[in-house]
mmCIF file of C-alpha atoms and ligand atoms in Angstrom:
data_model
loop_
_atom_site.group_PDB
_atom_site.id
_atom_site.type_symbol
_atom_site.label_atom_id
_atom_site.label_comp_id
_atom_site.label_asym_id
_atom_site.label_seq_id
_atom_site.Cartn_x
_atom_site.Cartn_y
_atom_site.Cartn_z
ATOM 1 C CA MET R 14 -8.265 -14.954 -13.068
ATOM 2 C CA HIS R 15 -9.819 -16.318 -9.960
ATOM 3 C CA GLU R 16 -13.513 -16.403 -10.800
ATOM 4 C CA MET R 17 -13.821 -19.859 -9.240
ATOM 5 C CA SER R 18 -12.615 -18.821 -5.796
ATOM 6 C CA VAL R 19 -14.664 -15.635 -6.000
ATOM 7 C CA THR R 20 -17.757 -17.656 -6.912
ATOM 8 C CA MET R 21 -17.167 -20.027 -3.999
ATOM 9 C CA SER R 22 -17.053 -17.063 -1.627
ATOM 10 C CA LEU R 23 -20.161 -15.670 -3.294
ATOM 11 C CA MET R 24 -22.012 -18.972 -2.799
ATOM 12 C CA ASP R 25 -21.084 -19.131 0.878
ATOM 13 C CA LEU R 26 -22.177 -15.543 1.374
ATOM 14 C CA VAL R 27 -25.592 -15.834 -0.274
ATOM 15 C CA LEU R 28 -26.411 -19.201 1.328
ATOM 16 C CA ASP R 29 -25.495 -17.755 4.699
ATOM 17 C CA GLU R 30 -27.607 -14.623 4.194
ATOM 18 C CA ALA R 31 -30.586 -16.670 2.997
ATOM 19 C CA ALA R 32 -30.328 -19.018 5.981
ATOM 20 C CA LYS R 33 -30.204 -16.063 8.362
ATOM 21 C CA ALA R 34 -33.399 -14.739 6.779
ATOM 22 C CA GLY R 35 -35.026 -18.156 7.077
ATOM 23 C CA ALA R 36 -35.480 -18.344 3.313
ATOM 24 C CA SER R 37 -35.624 -21.710 1.590
ATOM 25 C CA LYS R 38 -34.916 -20.581 -1.931
ATOM 26 C CA ILE R 39 -32.712 -17.931 -3.524
ATOM 27 C CA VAL R 40 -34.095 -16.737 -6.838
ATOM 28 C CA GLY R 41 -31.831 -13.792 -7.555
ATOM 29 C CA VAL R 42 -28.483 -12.282 -6.577
ATOM 30 C CA ASN R 43 -27.598 -8.660 -7.317
ATOM 31 C CA ILE R 44 -23.869 -8.121 -7.588
ATOM 32 C CA VAL R 45 -21.903 -4.910 -7.972
ATOM 33 C CA LEU R 46 -18.738 -5.534 -9.955
ATOM 34 C CA GLY R 47 -15.975 -3.008 -10.590
ATOM 35 C CA GLU R 48 -14.051 -3.107 -13.847
ATOM 36 C CA MET R 49 -10.655 -2.998 -12.154
ATOM 37 C CA THR R 50 -11.184 -6.234 -10.230
ATOM 38 C CA GLY R 51 -10.579 -8.033 -13.520
ATOM 39 C CA ILE R 52 -13.432 -10.419 -12.696
ATOM 40 C CA ILE R 53 -15.444 -11.443 -15.767
ATOM 41 C CA ASP R 54 -19.145 -11.701 -15.008
ATOM 42 C CA HIS R 55 -20.029 -14.545 -17.347
ATOM 43 C CA TYR R 56 -17.395 -16.800 -15.782
ATOM 44 C CA VAL R 57 -18.883 -16.112 -12.371
ATOM 45 C CA GLN R 58 -22.284 -16.921 -13.871
ATOM 46 C CA ALA R 59 -21.064 -20.237 -15.287
ATOM 47 C CA ASN R 60 -19.299 -21.210 -12.062
ATOM 48 C CA PHE R 61 -22.348 -20.288 -10.038
ATOM 49 C CA GLU R 62 -24.594 -22.520 -12.119
ATOM 50 C CA LEU R 63 -22.206 -25.371 -11.437
ATOM 51 C CA LEU R 64 -21.698 -24.772 -7.728
ATOM 52 C CA SER R 65 -25.324 -24.048 -6.887
ATOM 53 C CA GLN R 66 -26.628 -27.411 -8.057
ATOM 54 C CA ASN R 67 -28.627 -29.080 -5.279
ATOM 55 C CA THR R 68 -28.448 -26.013 -3.063
ATOM 56 C CA PRO R 69 -31.148 -23.432 -2.257
ATOM 57 C CA ALA R 70 -29.429 -21.165 -4.782
ATOM 58 C CA GLU R 71 -29.921 -23.502 -7.732
ATOM 59 C CA GLY R 72 -31.420 -21.629 -10.662
ATOM 60 C CA ALA R 73 -30.903 -18.202 -9.085
ATOM 61 C CA ALA R 74 -30.506 -15.388 -11.596
ATOM 62 C CA LEU R 75 -27.301 -13.400 -11.171
ATOM 63 C CA THR R 76 -27.523 -9.731 -12.066
ATOM 64 C CA PHE R 77 -24.353 -7.704 -12.410
ATOM 65 C CA LYS R 78 -24.133 -3.967 -12.071
ATOM 66 C CA ASN R 79 -20.834 -3.289 -13.831
ATOM 67 C CA ILE R 80 -18.987 -0.250 -12.531
ATOM 68 C CA PRO R 81 -16.459 1.329 -14.890
ATOM 69 C CA ARG R 82 -13.206 2.655 -13.516
ATOM 70 C CA GLN R 83 -13.363 6.213 -12.415
ATOM 71 C CA ALA R 84 -10.798 8.695 -11.200
ATOM 72 C CA ARG R 85 -10.809 12.170 -9.729
ATOM 73 C CA CYS R 86 -8.137 14.749 -10.397
ATOM 74 C CA ARG R 87 -6.538 16.051 -7.214
ATOM 75 C CA GLY R 88 -5.706 19.270 -8.987
ATOM 76 C CA CYS R 89 -9.010 20.406 -10.456
ATOM 77 C CA ALA R 90 -11.450 17.805 -9.035
ATOM 78 C CA HIS R 91 -12.498 16.747 -12.525
ATOM 79 C CA VAL R 92 -14.001 13.238 -12.563
ATOM 80 C CA PHE R 93 -13.149 11.072 -15.553
ATOM 81 C CA ARG R 94 -12.777 7.559 -16.873
ATOM 82 C CA PRO R 95 -9.101 6.700 -17.292
ATOM 83 C CA THR R 96 -8.033 4.455 -20.134
ATOM 84 C CA ASP R 97 -5.219 1.910 -20.204
ATOM 85 C CA LEU R 98 -2.919 4.483 -21.677
ATOM 86 C CA ALA R 99 -3.943 7.778 -20.194
ATOM 87 C CA TRP R 100 -4.225 8.300 -16.482
ATOM 88 C CA SER R 101 -3.722 12.019 -16.645
ATOM 89 C CA CYS R 102 -6.559 14.448 -16.108
ATOM 90 C CA PRO R 103 -8.141 15.288 -19.481
ATOM 91 C CA ARG R 104 -8.931 18.790 -18.248
ATOM 92 C CA CYS R 105 -5.688 19.979 -16.638
ATOM 93 C CA GLN R 106 -3.256 17.136 -17.574
ATOM 94 C CA SER R 107 -2.329 16.557 -13.942
ATOM 95 C CA LEU R 108 -1.070 13.083 -13.015
ATOM 96 C CA GLU R 109 -2.185 13.529 -9.415
ATOM 97 C CA ILE R 110 -5.267 11.406 -9.470
ATOM 98 C CA GLU R 111 -7.284 9.332 -7.093
ATOM 99 C CA ILE R 112 -9.150 6.162 -8.022
ATOM 100 C CA THR R 113 -12.792 6.627 -7.073
ATOM 101 C CA GLY R 114 -14.556 3.743 -8.774
ATOM 102 C CA GLY R 115 -14.063 0.345 -10.344
ATOM 103 C CA ASN R 116 -12.828 -1.516 -7.264
ATOM 104 C CA GLU R 117 -16.247 -2.834 -6.200
ATOM 105 C CA LEU R 118 -16.972 -6.487 -5.579
ATOM 106 C CA TYR R 119 -19.997 -6.942 -3.372
ATOM 107 C CA VAL R 120 -23.472 -8.368 -3.079
ATOM 108 C CA GLU R 121 -26.042 -5.612 -2.971
ATOM 109 C CA SER R 122 -29.061 -7.773 -2.291
ATOM 110 C CA ILE R 123 -30.583 -11.184 -2.769
ATOM 111 C CA GLU R 124 -34.068 -12.138 -3.863
ATOM 112 C CA VAL R 125 -35.498 -15.021 -1.812
ATOM 113 C CA GLU R 126 -38.685 -17.015 -1.419
ATOM 114 C CA MET S 6 -38.718 -10.846 -1.044
ATOM 115 C CA GLU S 7 -35.577 -8.787 -1.422
ATOM 116 C CA ILE S 8 -32.934 -8.808 1.313
ATOM 117 C CA LYS S 9 -30.319 -6.060 1.427
ATOM 118 C CA VAL S 10 -26.867 -7.594 1.880
ATOM 119 C CA LEU S 11 -24.216 -4.973 1.035
ATOM 120 C CA LYS S 12 -21.346 -7.290 1.836
ATOM 121 C CA ASP S 13 -18.022 -7.673 0.132
ATOM 122 C CA ILE S 14 -17.840 -11.015 -1.665
ATOM 123 C CA LEU S 15 -14.361 -11.554 -0.228
ATOM 124 C CA ASN S 16 -15.628 -10.719 3.251
ATOM 125 C CA ALA S 17 -14.748 -14.192 4.588
ATOM 126 C CA ASN S 18 -11.168 -13.777 3.376
ATOM 127 C CA SER S 19 -10.922 -10.349 5.002
ATOM 128 C CA GLN S 20 -12.060 -11.795 8.328
ATOM 129 C CA ILE S 21 -9.406 -14.508 8.296
ATOM 130 C CA ALA S 22 -6.868 -11.882 7.236
ATOM 131 C CA GLU S 23 -7.820 -9.866 10.308
ATOM 132 C CA GLN S 24 -7.167 -12.935 12.494
ATOM 133 C CA ASN S 25 -3.768 -13.360 10.863
ATOM 134 C CA ARG S 26 -3.015 -9.699 11.458
ATOM 135 C CA LYS S 27 -3.912 -9.978 15.154
ATOM 136 C CA LEU S 28 -1.802 -13.101 15.548
ATOM 137 C CA LEU S 29 1.177 -11.555 13.764
ATOM 138 C CA THR S 30 1.147 -8.175 15.460
ATOM 139 C CA GLY S 31 0.538 -9.896 18.801
ATOM 140 C CA LYS S 32 3.781 -11.797 18.199
ATOM 141 C CA ARG S 33 5.360 -8.518 17.025
ATOM 142 C CA ILE S 34 6.052 -9.906 13.572
ATOM 143 C CA MET S 35 6.185 -7.447 10.674
ATOM 144 C CA ALA S 36 4.702 -9.215 7.656
ATOM 145 C CA ILE S 37 5.316 -8.077 4.086
ATOM 146 C CA ASN S 38 3.012 -9.164 1.267
ATOM 147 C CA LEU S 39 5.353 -9.158 -1.725
ATOM 148 C CA MET S 40 3.678 -9.005 -5.123
ATOM 149 C CA SER S 41 4.906 -8.807 -8.713
ATOM 150 C CA SER S 42 4.731 -10.408 -12.129
ATOM 151 C CA PRO S 43 6.478 -13.779 -12.481
ATOM 152 C CA GLY S 44 10.232 -13.346 -12.459
ATOM 153 C CA SER S 45 10.419 -9.708 -11.360
ATOM 154 C CA GLY S 46 12.750 -10.663 -8.540
ATOM 155 C CA LYS S 47 10.699 -11.431 -5.430
ATOM 156 C CA THR S 48 12.842 -14.337 -4.241
ATOM 157 C CA THR S 49 16.045 -12.482 -5.085
ATOM 158 C CA LEU S 50 14.958 -9.403 -3.133
ATOM 159 C CA ILE S 51 14.132 -11.589 -0.126
ATOM 160 C CA MET S 52 17.582 -13.210 -0.288
ATOM 161 C CA ARG S 53 19.333 -9.832 -0.520
ATOM 162 C CA THR S 54 17.294 -8.495 2.385
ATOM 163 C CA VAL S 55 18.152 -11.515 4.515
ATOM 164 C CA GLU S 56 21.856 -11.001 3.796
ATOM 165 C CA LYS S 57 21.603 -7.322 4.687
ATOM 166 C CA LEU S 58 19.634 -7.795 7.905
ATOM 167 C CA GLU S 59 21.185 -11.064 9.072
ATOM 168 C CA ASP S 60 22.478 -9.640 12.349
ATOM 169 C CA LYS S 61 19.550 -7.341 12.965
ATOM 170 C CA ALA S 62 16.401 -9.397 12.509
ATOM 171 C CA ARG S 63 15.168 -12.960 12.309
ATOM 172 C CA ILE S 64 13.497 -13.425 8.938
ATOM 173 C CA ALA S 65 11.144 -16.167 7.748
ATOM 174 C CA VAL S 66 9.423 -16.640 4.416
ATOM 175 C CA ILE S 67 6.120 -18.010 3.211
ATOM 176 C CA GLU S 68 6.501 -18.957 -0.445
ATOM 177 C CA GLY S 69 3.399 -18.989 -2.581
ATOM 178 C CA ASP S 70 3.837 -20.884 -5.779
ATOM 179 C CA VAL S 71 1.534 -22.384 -8.326
ATOM 180 C CA SER S 72 3.161 -25.793 -8.113
ATOM 181 C CA SER S 73 6.905 -26.013 -7.536
ATOM 182 C CA SER S 74 8.913 -25.633 -4.349
ATOM 183 C CA ILE S 75 12.105 -24.374 -5.982
ATOM 184 C CA ASP S 76 11.978 -20.967 -4.314
ATOM 185 C CA ALA S 77 11.435 -22.415 -0.842
ATOM 186 C CA GLU S 78 14.327 -24.846 -1.377
ATOM 187 C CA LYS S 79 16.586 -22.030 -2.533
ATOM 188 C CA LEU S 80 15.824 -20.104 0.639
ATOM 189 C CA SER S 81 16.160 -23.111 2.933
ATOM 190 C CA GLN S 82 19.576 -23.839 1.453
ATOM 191 C CA ALA S 83 20.550 -20.279 2.312
ATOM 192 C CA GLY S 84 19.538 -21.007 5.907
ATOM 193 C CA VAL S 85 16.254 -19.105 5.888
ATOM 194 C CA THR S 86 13.177 -20.546 7.583
ATOM 195 C CA ALA S 87 10.885 -20.997 4.604
ATOM 196 C CA ILE S 88 7.561 -22.694 4.182
ATOM 197 C CA GLN S 89 5.916 -23.503 0.895
ATOM 198 C CA ILE S 90 2.277 -23.035 -0.018
ATOM 199 C CA ASN S 91 1.243 -24.630 -3.263
ATOM 200 C CA THR S 92 -1.863 -22.957 -4.560
ATOM 201 C CA GLY S 93 -2.507 -25.870 -6.923
ATOM 202 C CA GLY S 94 -2.935 -23.653 -9.953
ATOM 203 C CA GLY S 95 -4.493 -20.777 -8.001
ATOM 204 C CA CYS S 96 -3.427 -17.334 -9.111
ATOM 205 C CA HIS S 97 -3.038 -15.727 -5.665
ATOM 206 C CA LEU S 98 -2.558 -16.520 -2.002
ATOM 207 C CA ASP S 99 -5.530 -16.113 0.276
ATOM 208 C CA ALA S 100 -5.752 -15.500 3.997
ATOM 209 C CA SER S 101 -6.648 -19.076 4.921
ATOM 210 C CA MET S 102 -3.579 -20.445 3.119
ATOM 211 C CA VAL S 103 -1.427 -18.042 5.088
ATOM 212 C CA ASN S 104 -3.284 -18.985 8.262
ATOM 213 C CA SER S 105 -2.345 -22.653 7.792
ATOM 214 C CA ALA S 106 1.249 -21.734 7.049
ATOM 215 C CA LEU S 107 1.458 -19.646 10.231
ATOM 216 C CA ALA S 108 0.526 -22.719 12.260
ATOM 217 C CA ASN S 109 3.720 -24.348 10.972
ATOM 218 C CA LEU S 110 6.119 -21.497 11.663
ATOM 219 C CA PRO S 111 8.049 -20.794 14.883
ATOM 220 C CA LEU S 112 6.289 -17.470 15.480
ATOM 221 C CA ASP S 113 8.189 -16.696 18.675
ATOM 222 C CA ASP S 114 11.453 -16.676 16.737
ATOM 223 C CA ILE S 115 10.492 -14.392 13.860
ATOM 224 C CA ASP S 116 10.780 -10.611 13.497
ATOM 225 C CA ILE S 117 10.088 -10.164 9.808
ATOM 226 C CA LEU S 118 7.903 -12.421 7.679
ATOM 227 C CA PHE S 119 8.048 -12.182 3.914
ATOM 228 C CA ILE S 120 5.028 -13.588 2.122
ATOM 229 C CA GLU S 121 5.990 -14.124 -1.513
ATOM 230 C CA ASN S 122 2.708 -14.020 -3.382
ATOM 231 C CA VAL S 123 2.058 -15.868 -6.639
ATOM 232 C CA GLY S 124 3.582 -14.047 -9.638
ATOM 233 C CA ASN S 125 0.618 -12.026 -10.876
ATOM 234 C CA LEU S 126 -0.264 -8.331 -10.920
ATOM 235 C CA ILE S 127 -4.054 -8.575 -10.831
ATOM 236 C CA CYS S 128 -5.378 -11.359 -8.650
ATOM 237 C CA PRO S 129 -3.413 -10.877 -5.402
ATOM 238 C CA GLY S 130 -4.749 -7.336 -5.160
ATOM 239 C CA GLY S 131 -8.183 -8.346 -3.877
ATOM 240 C CA PHE S 132 -6.936 -10.647 -1.149
ATOM 241 C CA ASP S 133 -5.824 -9.227 2.161
ATOM 242 C CA LEU S 134 -3.486 -11.738 3.837
ATOM 243 C CA GLY S 135 -3.177 -9.972 7.170
ATOM 244 C CA GLU S 136 0.123 -8.340 6.260
ATOM 245 C CA TYR S 137 1.505 -5.170 7.831
ATOM 246 C CA VAL S 138 2.685 -3.720 4.513
ATOM 247 C CA ARG S 139 2.082 -4.440 0.836
ATOM 248 C CA VAL S 140 5.065 -4.171 -1.469
ATOM 249 C CA VAL S 141 4.998 -4.355 -5.262
ATOM 250 C CA ILE S 142 8.084 -5.105 -7.331
ATOM 251 C CA LEU S 143 8.333 -4.006 -10.930
ATOM 252 C CA SER S 144 11.403 -4.973 -12.932
ATOM 253 C CA THR S 145 12.727 -2.651 -15.593
ATOM 254 C CA PRO S 146 12.269 -5.055 -18.571
ATOM 255 C CA GLU S 147 8.515 -5.024 -17.875
ATOM 256 C CA GLY S 148 8.285 -1.389 -18.958
ATOM 257 C CA ASP S 149 7.245 1.799 -17.183
ATOM 258 C CA ASP S 150 3.576 1.727 -18.241
ATOM 259 C CA LYS S 151 2.459 -0.893 -15.708
ATOM 260 C CA PRO S 152 0.729 1.429 -13.195
ATOM 261 C CA HIS S 153 -1.874 2.211 -15.856
ATOM 262 C CA LYS S 154 -2.525 -1.400 -16.608
ATOM 263 C CA TYR S 155 -2.748 -2.569 -12.995
ATOM 264 C CA PRO S 156 -3.848 0.542 -11.131
ATOM 265 C CA LEU S 157 -5.309 -1.233 -8.115
ATOM 266 C CA LEU S 158 -2.184 -3.017 -7.003
ATOM 267 C CA PHE S 159 -0.023 0.043 -7.599
ATOM 268 C CA SER S 160 -2.365 2.444 -5.845
ATOM 269 C CA GLN S 161 -2.600 0.241 -2.754
ATOM 270 C CA ALA S 162 1.109 -0.476 -2.255
ATOM 271 C CA HIS S 163 3.036 0.857 0.743
ATOM 272 C CA ALA S 164 6.258 0.572 -1.202
ATOM 273 C CA LEU S 165 7.226 0.074 -4.802
ATOM 274 C CA VAL S 166 10.539 -1.527 -5.661
ATOM 275 C CA VAL S 167 11.863 -1.028 -9.176
ATOM 276 C CA ASN S 168 14.189 -3.991 -9.590
ATOM 277 C CA LYS S 169 16.835 -4.882 -12.186
ATOM 278 C CA THR S 170 18.182 -1.334 -12.425
ATOM 279 C CA ASP S 171 21.415 -2.920 -13.725
ATOM 280 C CA LEU S 172 19.486 -3.520 -16.970
ATOM 281 C CA LEU S 173 18.468 0.125 -17.425
ATOM 282 C CA PRO S 174 21.022 0.762 -20.182
ATOM 283 C CA HIS S 175 19.510 -2.091 -22.188
ATOM 284 C CA VAL S 176 15.770 -1.646 -21.732
ATOM 285 C CA ALA S 177 13.278 1.097 -22.549
ATOM 286 C CA PHE S 178 12.315 2.064 -19.017
ATOM 287 C CA ASP S 179 11.895 5.759 -18.323
ATOM 288 C CA MET S 180 12.401 6.041 -14.560
ATOM 289 C CA GLU S 181 11.285 9.663 -14.335
ATOM 290 C CA ALA S 182 8.119 9.066 -16.297
ATOM 291 C CA PHE S 183 7.411 6.020 -14.171
ATOM 292 C CA ALA S 184 7.928 7.868 -10.890
ATOM 293 C CA ARG S 185 5.666 10.737 -11.990
ATOM 294 C CA VAL S 186 2.820 8.434 -12.946
ATOM 295 C CA PHE S 187 3.233 6.155 -9.963
ATOM 296 C CA GLN S 188 3.428 8.956 -7.428
ATOM 297 C CA GLY S 189 0.442 10.639 -9.033
ATOM 298 C CA LEU S 190 -1.541 7.480 -8.393
ATOM 299 C CA ASN S 191 -0.096 6.680 -4.988
ATOM 300 C CA GLN S 192 1.061 9.581 -2.860
ATOM 301 C CA GLN S 193 1.999 7.575 0.232
ATOM 302 C CA ALA S 194 4.231 4.838 -1.082
ATOM 303 C CA ALA S 195 7.995 4.748 -0.773
ATOM 304 C CA LEU S 196 9.828 4.213 -4.038
ATOM 305 C CA PHE S 197 13.065 2.224 -4.274
ATOM 306 C CA GLN S 198 15.394 1.495 -7.154
ATOM 307 C CA VAL S 199 17.344 -1.687 -6.612
ATOM 308 C CA SER S 200 19.346 -4.333 -8.367
ATOM 309 C CA GLY S 201 19.297 -7.842 -7.007
ATOM 310 C CA VAL S 202 22.474 -8.496 -8.993
ATOM 311 C CA THR S 203 24.710 -5.574 -8.027
ATOM 312 C CA GLY S 204 23.063 -4.897 -4.664
ATOM 313 C CA GLU S 205 22.410 -1.276 -5.580
ATOM 314 C CA GLY S 206 19.668 0.286 -3.478
ATOM 315 C CA ILE S 207 19.284 -2.704 -1.154
ATOM 316 C CA GLU S 208 20.603 -0.678 1.763
ATOM 317 C CA GLU S 209 17.821 1.945 1.543
ATOM 318 C CA TRP S 210 15.192 -0.715 1.013
ATOM 319 C CA ALA S 211 16.417 -2.677 4.044
ATOM 320 C CA LYS S 212 16.263 0.503 6.122
ATOM 321 C CA TRP S 213 12.618 0.941 5.188
ATOM 322 C CA VAL S 214 11.945 -2.669 6.200
ATOM 323 C CA THR S 215 13.551 -2.241 9.619
ATOM 324 C CA ALA S 216 11.808 1.111 10.100
ATOM 325 C CA ASN S 217 8.498 -0.701 9.642
ATOM 326 C CA LEU S 218 9.536 -3.331 12.149
ATOM 327 C CA GLN S 219 10.332 -0.579 14.673
ATOM 328 C CA LYS S 220 7.015 1.100 13.953
ATOM 329 C CA LEU S 221 5.079 -2.113 14.505
ATOM 330 C CA ARG S 222 6.947 -2.747 17.751
ATOM 331 C CA ALA S 223 6.226 0.757 18.996
ATOM 332 C CA GLN S 224 2.535 0.210 18.267
ATOM 333 C CA ASN S 225 2.485 -3.147 20.056
ATOM 334 C CA SER S 226 4.705 -2.726 23.079
HETATM 335 N N1 GTP B 26 19.697 -8.608 -14.259
HETATM 336 C C1 GTP B 26 19.022 -8.843 -13.150
HETATM 337 N N2 GTP B 26 18.445 -10.038 -12.952
HETATM 338 C C2 GTP B 26 17.779 -10.244 -11.790
HETATM 339 C C3 GTP B 26 17.673 -9.251 -10.799
HETATM 340 N N3 GTP B 26 16.936 -9.742 -9.767
HETATM 341 C C4 GTP B 26 16.589 -10.995 -10.128
HETATM 342 N N4 GTP B 26 17.097 -11.311 -11.336
HETATM 343 C C5 GTP B 26 16.945 -12.566 -12.079
HETATM 344 O O1 GTP B 26 15.598 -12.663 -12.524
HETATM 345 C C6 GTP B 26 15.162 -14.017 -12.454
HETATM 346 C C7 GTP B 26 13.923 -14.137 -11.601
HETATM 347 O O2 GTP B 26 14.225 -13.766 -10.254
HETATM 348 P P1 GTP B 26 13.430 -14.320 -9.020
HETATM 349 O O3 GTP B 26 13.969 -13.672 -7.815
HETATM 350 O O4 GTP B 26 13.384 -15.804 -9.046
HETATM 351 O O5 GTP B 26 11.990 -13.746 -9.362
HETATM 352 P P2 GTP B 26 10.592 -14.107 -8.684
HETATM 353 O O6 GTP B 26 9.770 -12.880 -8.760
HETATM 354 O O7 GTP B 26 10.812 -14.700 -7.345
HETATM 355 O O8 GTP B 26 10.041 -15.193 -9.707
HETATM 356 P P3 GTP B 26 8.770 -16.181 -9.511
HETATM 357 O O9 GTP B 26 8.771 -16.644 -8.089
HETATM 358 O O10 GTP B 26 9.015 -17.259 -10.493
HETATM 359 O O11 GTP B 26 7.572 -15.346 -9.859
HETATM 360 C C8 GTP B 26 16.333 -14.814 -11.932
HETATM 361 O O12 GTP B 26 17.018 -15.360 -13.004
HETATM 362 C C9 GTP B 26 17.173 -13.771 -11.212
HETATM 363 O O13 GTP B 26 18.523 -14.111 -11.166
HETATM 364 C C10 GTP B 26 18.320 -7.984 -11.028
HETATM 365 O O14 GTP B 26 18.278 -7.061 -10.227
HETATM 366 N N5 GTP B 26 18.965 -7.845 -12.226
HETATM 367 MG MG1 MG B 27 10.080 -16.491 -6.543
HETATM 368 ZN ZN1 ZN B 28 -7.438 18.147 -13.455
#
């Protein structure tokens, strides 16, 4: 997985946003992370601690809102959580489904001083 | 103080990808981001496509590889303009790598650009490269259950190529079951069955490739 390159992008993004706001210190970062991205939050956390040393983001607390995968049946509109093995609708067994959640990878907000 | 951000973490990559896309479509180059597991047949499919379209289109290749340059050498020996990107252990290509590679390609002499991504079914999915179409290859020995395991890549593909159909008698790959599941997940994508060994199905696939080139040209004339 590519947690390191994701964390580098994350660092750039939060430093940029903080600078735009004229903030000198970032104390928290709120991240929304979808299950299907395959990104593991504690690796991002560990990389962030490393990369943020001697930057305004040093010591910032990362908070992850983990979003499970979610799908919607195109047949009966039932919303469900698919598993690795079953991507058919549990209500009507249709295979015609649309992914509606679990793809997220964004910064919702940052906490600055 | 809390500041709302609501920005994609890979936003910077997407912006560079957009630059690549502008550059490529401006030059009327149809770029294909080719993704699969290691060894599914990306390089082979590119070679077969080059053979098929030799007289019809000028094809170049960007080869993404973790470390070696074997694939790029193979293509160069076959007379294809190929450029190697070593990701240095990275599990996917990103838009800035492709951007640097584009600076080293004769863009005025290219109609179709294949970008062979690093062999991986998860990581390349999040990184837009600026391609015109995304193509996923699945080879029959990998099994027909892959769309469930890697739903993102499969749901976002413009075409799915099932490769190594010559091995169907020897492997447990249920083509019908696969097509049902895949098309349930992705209603837009074209589905091809090919063999890089026998050449089966390459004709139809190559037609789809040229149709996309025509479409891009019509949009950018
Ligand atoms: N039987 C069979 N073998 C194939 C077919 N296509 C490719 N191969 C073989 O599969 C192996 C891998 O093919 P490549 O084209 O190098 O696959 P790749 O996806 O480019 O591999 P990486 O770049 O290493 O990820 C080679 O030994 C090919 O000869 C096919 O249709 N049938
Ligand atoms: Mg290859
Ligand atoms: Zn249903």
